[in-house]
PDB file of C-alpha atoms in Angstrom:
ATOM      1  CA  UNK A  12       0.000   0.000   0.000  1.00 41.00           C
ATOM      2  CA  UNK A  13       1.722   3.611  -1.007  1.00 40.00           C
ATOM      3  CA  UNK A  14       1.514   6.111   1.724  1.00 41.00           C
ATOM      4  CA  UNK A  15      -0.973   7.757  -0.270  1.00 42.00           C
ATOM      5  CA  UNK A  16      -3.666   5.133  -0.161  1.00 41.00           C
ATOM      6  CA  UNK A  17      -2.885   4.858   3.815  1.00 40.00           C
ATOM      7  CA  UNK A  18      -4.001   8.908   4.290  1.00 39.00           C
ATOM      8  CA  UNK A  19      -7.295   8.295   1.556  1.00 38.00           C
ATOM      9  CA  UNK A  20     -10.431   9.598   3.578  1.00 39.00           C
ATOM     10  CA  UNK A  21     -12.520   7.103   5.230  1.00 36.00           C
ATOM     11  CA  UNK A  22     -16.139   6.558   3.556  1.00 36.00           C
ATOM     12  CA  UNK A  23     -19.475   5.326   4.476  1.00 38.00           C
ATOM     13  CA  UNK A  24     -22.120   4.535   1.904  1.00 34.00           C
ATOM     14  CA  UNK A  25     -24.555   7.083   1.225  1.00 37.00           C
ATOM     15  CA  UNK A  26     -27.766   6.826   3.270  1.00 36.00           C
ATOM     16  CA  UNK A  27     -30.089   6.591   0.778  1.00 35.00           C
ATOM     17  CA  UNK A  28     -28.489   3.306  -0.945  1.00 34.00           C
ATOM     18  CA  UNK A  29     -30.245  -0.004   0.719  1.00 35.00           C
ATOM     19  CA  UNK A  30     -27.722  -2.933   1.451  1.00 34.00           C
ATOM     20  CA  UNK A  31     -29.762  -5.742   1.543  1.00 35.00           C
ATOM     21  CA  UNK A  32     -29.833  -7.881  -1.588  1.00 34.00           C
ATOM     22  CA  UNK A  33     -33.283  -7.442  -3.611  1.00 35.00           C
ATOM     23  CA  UNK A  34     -35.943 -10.024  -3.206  1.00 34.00           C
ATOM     24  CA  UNK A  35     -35.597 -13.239  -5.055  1.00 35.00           C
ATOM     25  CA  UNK A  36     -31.686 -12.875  -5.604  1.00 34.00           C
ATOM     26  CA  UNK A  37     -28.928 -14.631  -3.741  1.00 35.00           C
ATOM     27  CA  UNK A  38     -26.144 -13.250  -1.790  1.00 35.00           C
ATOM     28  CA  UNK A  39     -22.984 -14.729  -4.077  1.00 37.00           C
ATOM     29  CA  UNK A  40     -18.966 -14.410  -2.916  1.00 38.00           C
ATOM     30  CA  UNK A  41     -16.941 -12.161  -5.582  1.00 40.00           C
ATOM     31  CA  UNK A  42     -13.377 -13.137  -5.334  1.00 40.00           C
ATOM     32  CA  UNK A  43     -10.503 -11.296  -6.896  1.00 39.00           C
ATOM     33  CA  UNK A  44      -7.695 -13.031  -9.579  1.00 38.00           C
ATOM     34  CA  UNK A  45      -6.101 -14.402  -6.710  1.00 38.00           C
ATOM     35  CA  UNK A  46      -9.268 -15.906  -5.423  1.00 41.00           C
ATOM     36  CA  UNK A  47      -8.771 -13.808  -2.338  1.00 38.00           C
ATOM     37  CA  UNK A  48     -12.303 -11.972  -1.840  1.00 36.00           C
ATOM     38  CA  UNK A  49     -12.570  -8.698  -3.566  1.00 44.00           C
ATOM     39  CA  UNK A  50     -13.206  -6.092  -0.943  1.00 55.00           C
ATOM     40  CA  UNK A  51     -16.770  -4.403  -0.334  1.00 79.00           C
ATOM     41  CA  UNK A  52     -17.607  -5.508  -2.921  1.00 89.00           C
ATOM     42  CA  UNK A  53     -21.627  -7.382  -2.976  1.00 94.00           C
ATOM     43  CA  UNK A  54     -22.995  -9.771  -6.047  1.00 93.00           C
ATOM     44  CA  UNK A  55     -25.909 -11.091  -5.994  1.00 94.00           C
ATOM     45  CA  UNK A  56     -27.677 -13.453  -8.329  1.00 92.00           C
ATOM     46  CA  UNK A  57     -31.129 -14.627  -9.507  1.00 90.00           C
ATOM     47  CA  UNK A  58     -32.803 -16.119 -11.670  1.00 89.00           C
ATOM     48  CA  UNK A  59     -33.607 -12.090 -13.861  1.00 89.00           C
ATOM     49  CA  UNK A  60     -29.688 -11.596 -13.584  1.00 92.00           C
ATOM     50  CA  UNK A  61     -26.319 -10.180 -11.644  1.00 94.00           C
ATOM     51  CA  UNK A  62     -26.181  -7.321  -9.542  1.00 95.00           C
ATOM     52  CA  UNK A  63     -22.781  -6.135  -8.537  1.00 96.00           C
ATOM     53  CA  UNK A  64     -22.167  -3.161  -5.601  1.00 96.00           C
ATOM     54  CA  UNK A  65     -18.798  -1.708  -4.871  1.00 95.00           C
ATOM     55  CA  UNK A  66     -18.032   1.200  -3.131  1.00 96.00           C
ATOM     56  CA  UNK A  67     -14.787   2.233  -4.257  1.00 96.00           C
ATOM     57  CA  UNK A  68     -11.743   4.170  -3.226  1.00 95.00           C
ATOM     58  CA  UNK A  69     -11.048   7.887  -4.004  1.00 94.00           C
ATOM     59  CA  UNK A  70      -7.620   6.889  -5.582  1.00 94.00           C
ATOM     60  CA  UNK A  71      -6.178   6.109  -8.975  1.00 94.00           C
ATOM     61  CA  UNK A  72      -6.921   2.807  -8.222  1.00 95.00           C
ATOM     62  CA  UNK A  73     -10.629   2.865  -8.476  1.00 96.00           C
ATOM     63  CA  UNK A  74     -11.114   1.854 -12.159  1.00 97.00           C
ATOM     64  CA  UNK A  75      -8.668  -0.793 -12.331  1.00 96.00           C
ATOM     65  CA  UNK A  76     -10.552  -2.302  -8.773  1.00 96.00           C
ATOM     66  CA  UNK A  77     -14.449  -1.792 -10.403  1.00 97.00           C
ATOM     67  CA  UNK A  78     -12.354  -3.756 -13.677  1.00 97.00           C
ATOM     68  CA  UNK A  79     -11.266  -6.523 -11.462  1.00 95.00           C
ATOM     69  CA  UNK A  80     -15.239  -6.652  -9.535  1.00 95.00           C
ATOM     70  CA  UNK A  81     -16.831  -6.520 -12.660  1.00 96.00           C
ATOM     71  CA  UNK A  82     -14.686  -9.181 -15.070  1.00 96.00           C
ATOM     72  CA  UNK A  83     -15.002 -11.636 -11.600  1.00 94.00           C
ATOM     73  CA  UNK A  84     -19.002 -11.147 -11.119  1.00 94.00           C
ATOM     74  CA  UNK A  85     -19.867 -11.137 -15.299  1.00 93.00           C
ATOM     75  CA  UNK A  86     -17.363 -13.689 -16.358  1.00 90.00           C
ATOM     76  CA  UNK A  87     -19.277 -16.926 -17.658  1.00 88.00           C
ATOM     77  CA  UNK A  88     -21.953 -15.036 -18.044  1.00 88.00           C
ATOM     78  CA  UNK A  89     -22.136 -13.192 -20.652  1.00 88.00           C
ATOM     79  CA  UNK A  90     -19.963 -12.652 -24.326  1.00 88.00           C
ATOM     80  CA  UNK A  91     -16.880 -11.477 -24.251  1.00 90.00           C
ATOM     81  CA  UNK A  92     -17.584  -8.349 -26.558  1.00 92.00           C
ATOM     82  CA  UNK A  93     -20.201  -7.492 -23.912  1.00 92.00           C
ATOM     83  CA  UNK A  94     -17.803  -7.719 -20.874  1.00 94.00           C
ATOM     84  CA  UNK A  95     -15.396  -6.221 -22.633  1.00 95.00           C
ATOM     85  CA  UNK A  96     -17.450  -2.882 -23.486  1.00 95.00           C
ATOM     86  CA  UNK A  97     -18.888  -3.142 -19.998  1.00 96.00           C
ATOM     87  CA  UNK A  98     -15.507  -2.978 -18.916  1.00 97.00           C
ATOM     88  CA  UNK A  99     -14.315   0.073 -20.668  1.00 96.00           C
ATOM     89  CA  UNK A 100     -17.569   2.146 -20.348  1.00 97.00           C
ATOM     90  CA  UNK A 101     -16.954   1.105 -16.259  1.00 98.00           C
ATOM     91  CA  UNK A 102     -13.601   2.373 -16.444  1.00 97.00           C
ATOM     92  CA  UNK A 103     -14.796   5.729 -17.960  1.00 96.00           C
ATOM     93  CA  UNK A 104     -17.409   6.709 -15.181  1.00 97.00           C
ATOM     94  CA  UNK A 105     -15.120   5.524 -12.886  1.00 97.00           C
ATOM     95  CA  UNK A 106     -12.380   7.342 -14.297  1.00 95.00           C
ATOM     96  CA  UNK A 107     -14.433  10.709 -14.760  1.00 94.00           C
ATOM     97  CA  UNK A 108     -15.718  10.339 -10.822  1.00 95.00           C
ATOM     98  CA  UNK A 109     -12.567   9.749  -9.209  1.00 95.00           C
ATOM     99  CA  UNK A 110     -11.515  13.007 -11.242  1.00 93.00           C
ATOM    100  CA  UNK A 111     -14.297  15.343 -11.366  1.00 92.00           C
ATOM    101  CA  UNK A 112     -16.068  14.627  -8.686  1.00 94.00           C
ATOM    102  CA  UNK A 113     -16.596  14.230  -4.476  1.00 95.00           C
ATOM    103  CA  UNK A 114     -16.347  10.822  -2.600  1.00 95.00           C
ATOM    104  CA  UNK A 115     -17.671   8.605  -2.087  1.00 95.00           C
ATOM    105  CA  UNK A 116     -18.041   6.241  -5.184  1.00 96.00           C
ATOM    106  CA  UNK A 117     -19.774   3.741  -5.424  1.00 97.00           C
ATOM    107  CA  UNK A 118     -20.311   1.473  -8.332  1.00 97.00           C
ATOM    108  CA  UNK A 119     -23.841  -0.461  -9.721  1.00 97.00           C
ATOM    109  CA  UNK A 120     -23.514  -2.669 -12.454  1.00 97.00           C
ATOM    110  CA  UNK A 121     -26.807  -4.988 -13.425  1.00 96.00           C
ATOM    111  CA  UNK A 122     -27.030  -7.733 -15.994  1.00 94.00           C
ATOM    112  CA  UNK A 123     -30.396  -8.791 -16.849  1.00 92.00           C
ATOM    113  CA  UNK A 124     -30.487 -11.712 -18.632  1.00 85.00           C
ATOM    114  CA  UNK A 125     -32.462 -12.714 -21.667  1.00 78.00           C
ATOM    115  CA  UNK A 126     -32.487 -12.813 -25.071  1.00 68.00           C
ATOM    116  CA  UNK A 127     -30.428 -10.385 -25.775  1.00 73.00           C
ATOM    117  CA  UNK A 128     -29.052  -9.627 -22.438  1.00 81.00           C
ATOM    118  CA  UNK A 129     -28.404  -6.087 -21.262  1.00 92.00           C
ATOM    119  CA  UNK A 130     -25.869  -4.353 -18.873  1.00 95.00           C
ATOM    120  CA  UNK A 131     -27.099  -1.236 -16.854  1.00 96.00           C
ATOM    121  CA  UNK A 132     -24.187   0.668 -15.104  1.00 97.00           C
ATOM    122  CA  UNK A 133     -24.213   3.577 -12.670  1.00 98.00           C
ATOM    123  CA  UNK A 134     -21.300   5.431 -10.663  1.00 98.00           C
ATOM    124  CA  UNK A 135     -22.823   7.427  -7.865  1.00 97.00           C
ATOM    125  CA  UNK A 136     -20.566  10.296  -5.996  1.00 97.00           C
ATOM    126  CA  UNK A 137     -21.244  13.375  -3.696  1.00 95.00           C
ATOM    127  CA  UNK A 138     -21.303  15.633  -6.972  1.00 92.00           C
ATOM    128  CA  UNK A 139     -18.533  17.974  -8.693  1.00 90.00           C
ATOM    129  CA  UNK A 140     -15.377  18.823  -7.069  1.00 88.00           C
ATOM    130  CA  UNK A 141     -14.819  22.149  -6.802  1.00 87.00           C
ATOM    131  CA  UNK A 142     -12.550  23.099  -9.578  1.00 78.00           C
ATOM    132  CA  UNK A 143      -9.299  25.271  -9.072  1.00 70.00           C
ATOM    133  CA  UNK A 144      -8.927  28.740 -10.431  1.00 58.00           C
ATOM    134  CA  UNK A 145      -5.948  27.947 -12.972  1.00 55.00           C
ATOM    135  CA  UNK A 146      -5.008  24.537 -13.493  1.00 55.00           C
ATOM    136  CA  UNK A 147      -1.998  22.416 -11.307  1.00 56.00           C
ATOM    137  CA  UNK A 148      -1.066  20.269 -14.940  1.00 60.00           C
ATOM    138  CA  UNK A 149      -1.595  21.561 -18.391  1.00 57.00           C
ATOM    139  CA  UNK A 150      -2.824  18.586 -20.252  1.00 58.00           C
ATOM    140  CA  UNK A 151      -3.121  17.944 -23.834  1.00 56.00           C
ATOM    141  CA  UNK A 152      -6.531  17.634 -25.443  1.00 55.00           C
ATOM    142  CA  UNK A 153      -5.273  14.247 -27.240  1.00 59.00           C
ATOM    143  CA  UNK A 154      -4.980  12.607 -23.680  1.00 63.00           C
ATOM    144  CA  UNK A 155      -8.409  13.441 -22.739  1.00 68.00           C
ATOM    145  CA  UNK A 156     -12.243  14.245 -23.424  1.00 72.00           C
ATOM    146  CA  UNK A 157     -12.961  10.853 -25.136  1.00 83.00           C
ATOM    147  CA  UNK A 158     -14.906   9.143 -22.495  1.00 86.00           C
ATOM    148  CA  UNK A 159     -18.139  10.614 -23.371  1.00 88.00           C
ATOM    149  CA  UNK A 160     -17.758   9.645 -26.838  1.00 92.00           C
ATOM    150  CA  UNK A 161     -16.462   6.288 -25.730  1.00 93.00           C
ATOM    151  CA  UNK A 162     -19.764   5.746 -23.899  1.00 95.00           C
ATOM    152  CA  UNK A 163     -21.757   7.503 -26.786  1.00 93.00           C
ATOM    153  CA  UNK A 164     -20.648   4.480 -29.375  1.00 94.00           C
ATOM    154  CA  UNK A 165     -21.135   1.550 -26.623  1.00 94.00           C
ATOM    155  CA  UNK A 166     -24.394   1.973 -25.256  1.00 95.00           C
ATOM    156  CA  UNK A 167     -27.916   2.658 -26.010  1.00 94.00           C
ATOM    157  CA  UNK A 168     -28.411   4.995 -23.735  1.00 96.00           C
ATOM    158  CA  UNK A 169     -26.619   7.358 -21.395  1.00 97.00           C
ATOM    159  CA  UNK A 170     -26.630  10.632 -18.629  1.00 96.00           C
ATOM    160  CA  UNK A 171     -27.013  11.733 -15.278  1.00 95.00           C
ATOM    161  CA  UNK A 172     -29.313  12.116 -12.714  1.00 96.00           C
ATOM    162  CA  UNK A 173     -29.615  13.944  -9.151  1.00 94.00           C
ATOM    163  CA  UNK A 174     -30.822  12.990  -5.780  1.00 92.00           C
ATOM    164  CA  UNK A 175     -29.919  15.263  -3.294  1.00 91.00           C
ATOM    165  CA  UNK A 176     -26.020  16.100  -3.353  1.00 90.00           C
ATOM    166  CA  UNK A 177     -25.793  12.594  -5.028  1.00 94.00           C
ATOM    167  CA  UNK A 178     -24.675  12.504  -8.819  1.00 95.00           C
ATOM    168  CA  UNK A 179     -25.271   8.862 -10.748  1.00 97.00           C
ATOM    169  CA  UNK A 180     -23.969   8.837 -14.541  1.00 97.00           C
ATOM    170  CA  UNK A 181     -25.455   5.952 -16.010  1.00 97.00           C
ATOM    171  CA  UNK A 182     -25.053   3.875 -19.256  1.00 97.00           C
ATOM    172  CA  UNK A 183     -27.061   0.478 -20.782  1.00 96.00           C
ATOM    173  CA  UNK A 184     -25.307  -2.182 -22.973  1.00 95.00           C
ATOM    174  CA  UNK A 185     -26.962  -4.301 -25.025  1.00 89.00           C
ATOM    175  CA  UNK A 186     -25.786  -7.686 -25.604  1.00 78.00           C
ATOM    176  CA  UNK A 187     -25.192  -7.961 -29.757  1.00 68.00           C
ATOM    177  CA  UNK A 188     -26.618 -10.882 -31.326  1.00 52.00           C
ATOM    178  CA  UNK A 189     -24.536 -10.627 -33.753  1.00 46.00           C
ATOM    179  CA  UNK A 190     -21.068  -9.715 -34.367  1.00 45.00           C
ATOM    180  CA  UNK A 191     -20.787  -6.452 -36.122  1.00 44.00           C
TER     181      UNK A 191
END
């Protein structure tokens, strides 16, 4: 652990998000590559689909850790090409929270099973960080500003909604039935 992860703020949940698994799915162990389990992190299964929850840290390390909850809970169950884009649109809200925004984070991903399947993702966080007068870094436009677009081409539908001080970008996959 770098002495930067040891000082990261501790978070709680926000209040309004309900623990318990939904009725008629099972509570279901996520474990990590290493089959060690994957921390906070809550799948549960039924017979309509997968439901991962992750809160996640307010470090660098956030998108690769939603990656690693997400490829454990989906693999086996759905194509490749669908985990895959799941993956990447993950790792852009992710990405864009841990950046723009407040903690906490935490991370919803649902696949609903069916013919074709779909994946619904959402990134919740305490809303925009307040952003400094002149900027720390000059950074090239070439190294970002895609994720939007990134999203735009991989799901059906995308945005944002409020509750509160709570901010959830959203984004639905479809499952292809066909390679393109």
């Amino acid at each position: 652990m770098s002495p930067a992860d040891a000082t990261a703020p501790q978070r709680n949940l926000p209040a309004h998000r309900d623990p318990s698994p939904k009725k008629g799915y099972g509570e279901v162990s996520a474990t990590g590559s290493t089959g060690d389990p994957a921390p906070h992190c809550r799948v549960t299964e039924g017979d309509t689909g997968i439901k991962v929850s992750s809160p996640l840290p307010y470090t660098e390390q956030a998108p690769s850790l939603a990656r690693r909850h997400i490829r454990t809970a989906l693999r086996g169950h759905t194509d490749a090409l669908l985990l895959d884009d799941t993956l990447l649109v993950v790792t852009e809200l992710v990405t864009n929270a841990v950046r723009h925004a407040l903690p906490p984070i935490l991370l919803e991903v649902q696949y609903a099973k069916g013919s074709p399947g779909t994946v619904h993702v959402e990134v919740a966080d305490a809303g925009p960080a307040p952003r400094p007068q002149c900027p720390t870094e000059p950074t090239s436009p070439r190294e970002n500003g895609r994720g939007t677009k990134i999203i735009t081409a991989l799901s059906t539908s995308h945005g944002a909604r409020f509750r509160g001080e709570t901010a959830i970008r959203w984004a639905t996959l479809p499952a292809m039935t066909q390679p393109p």
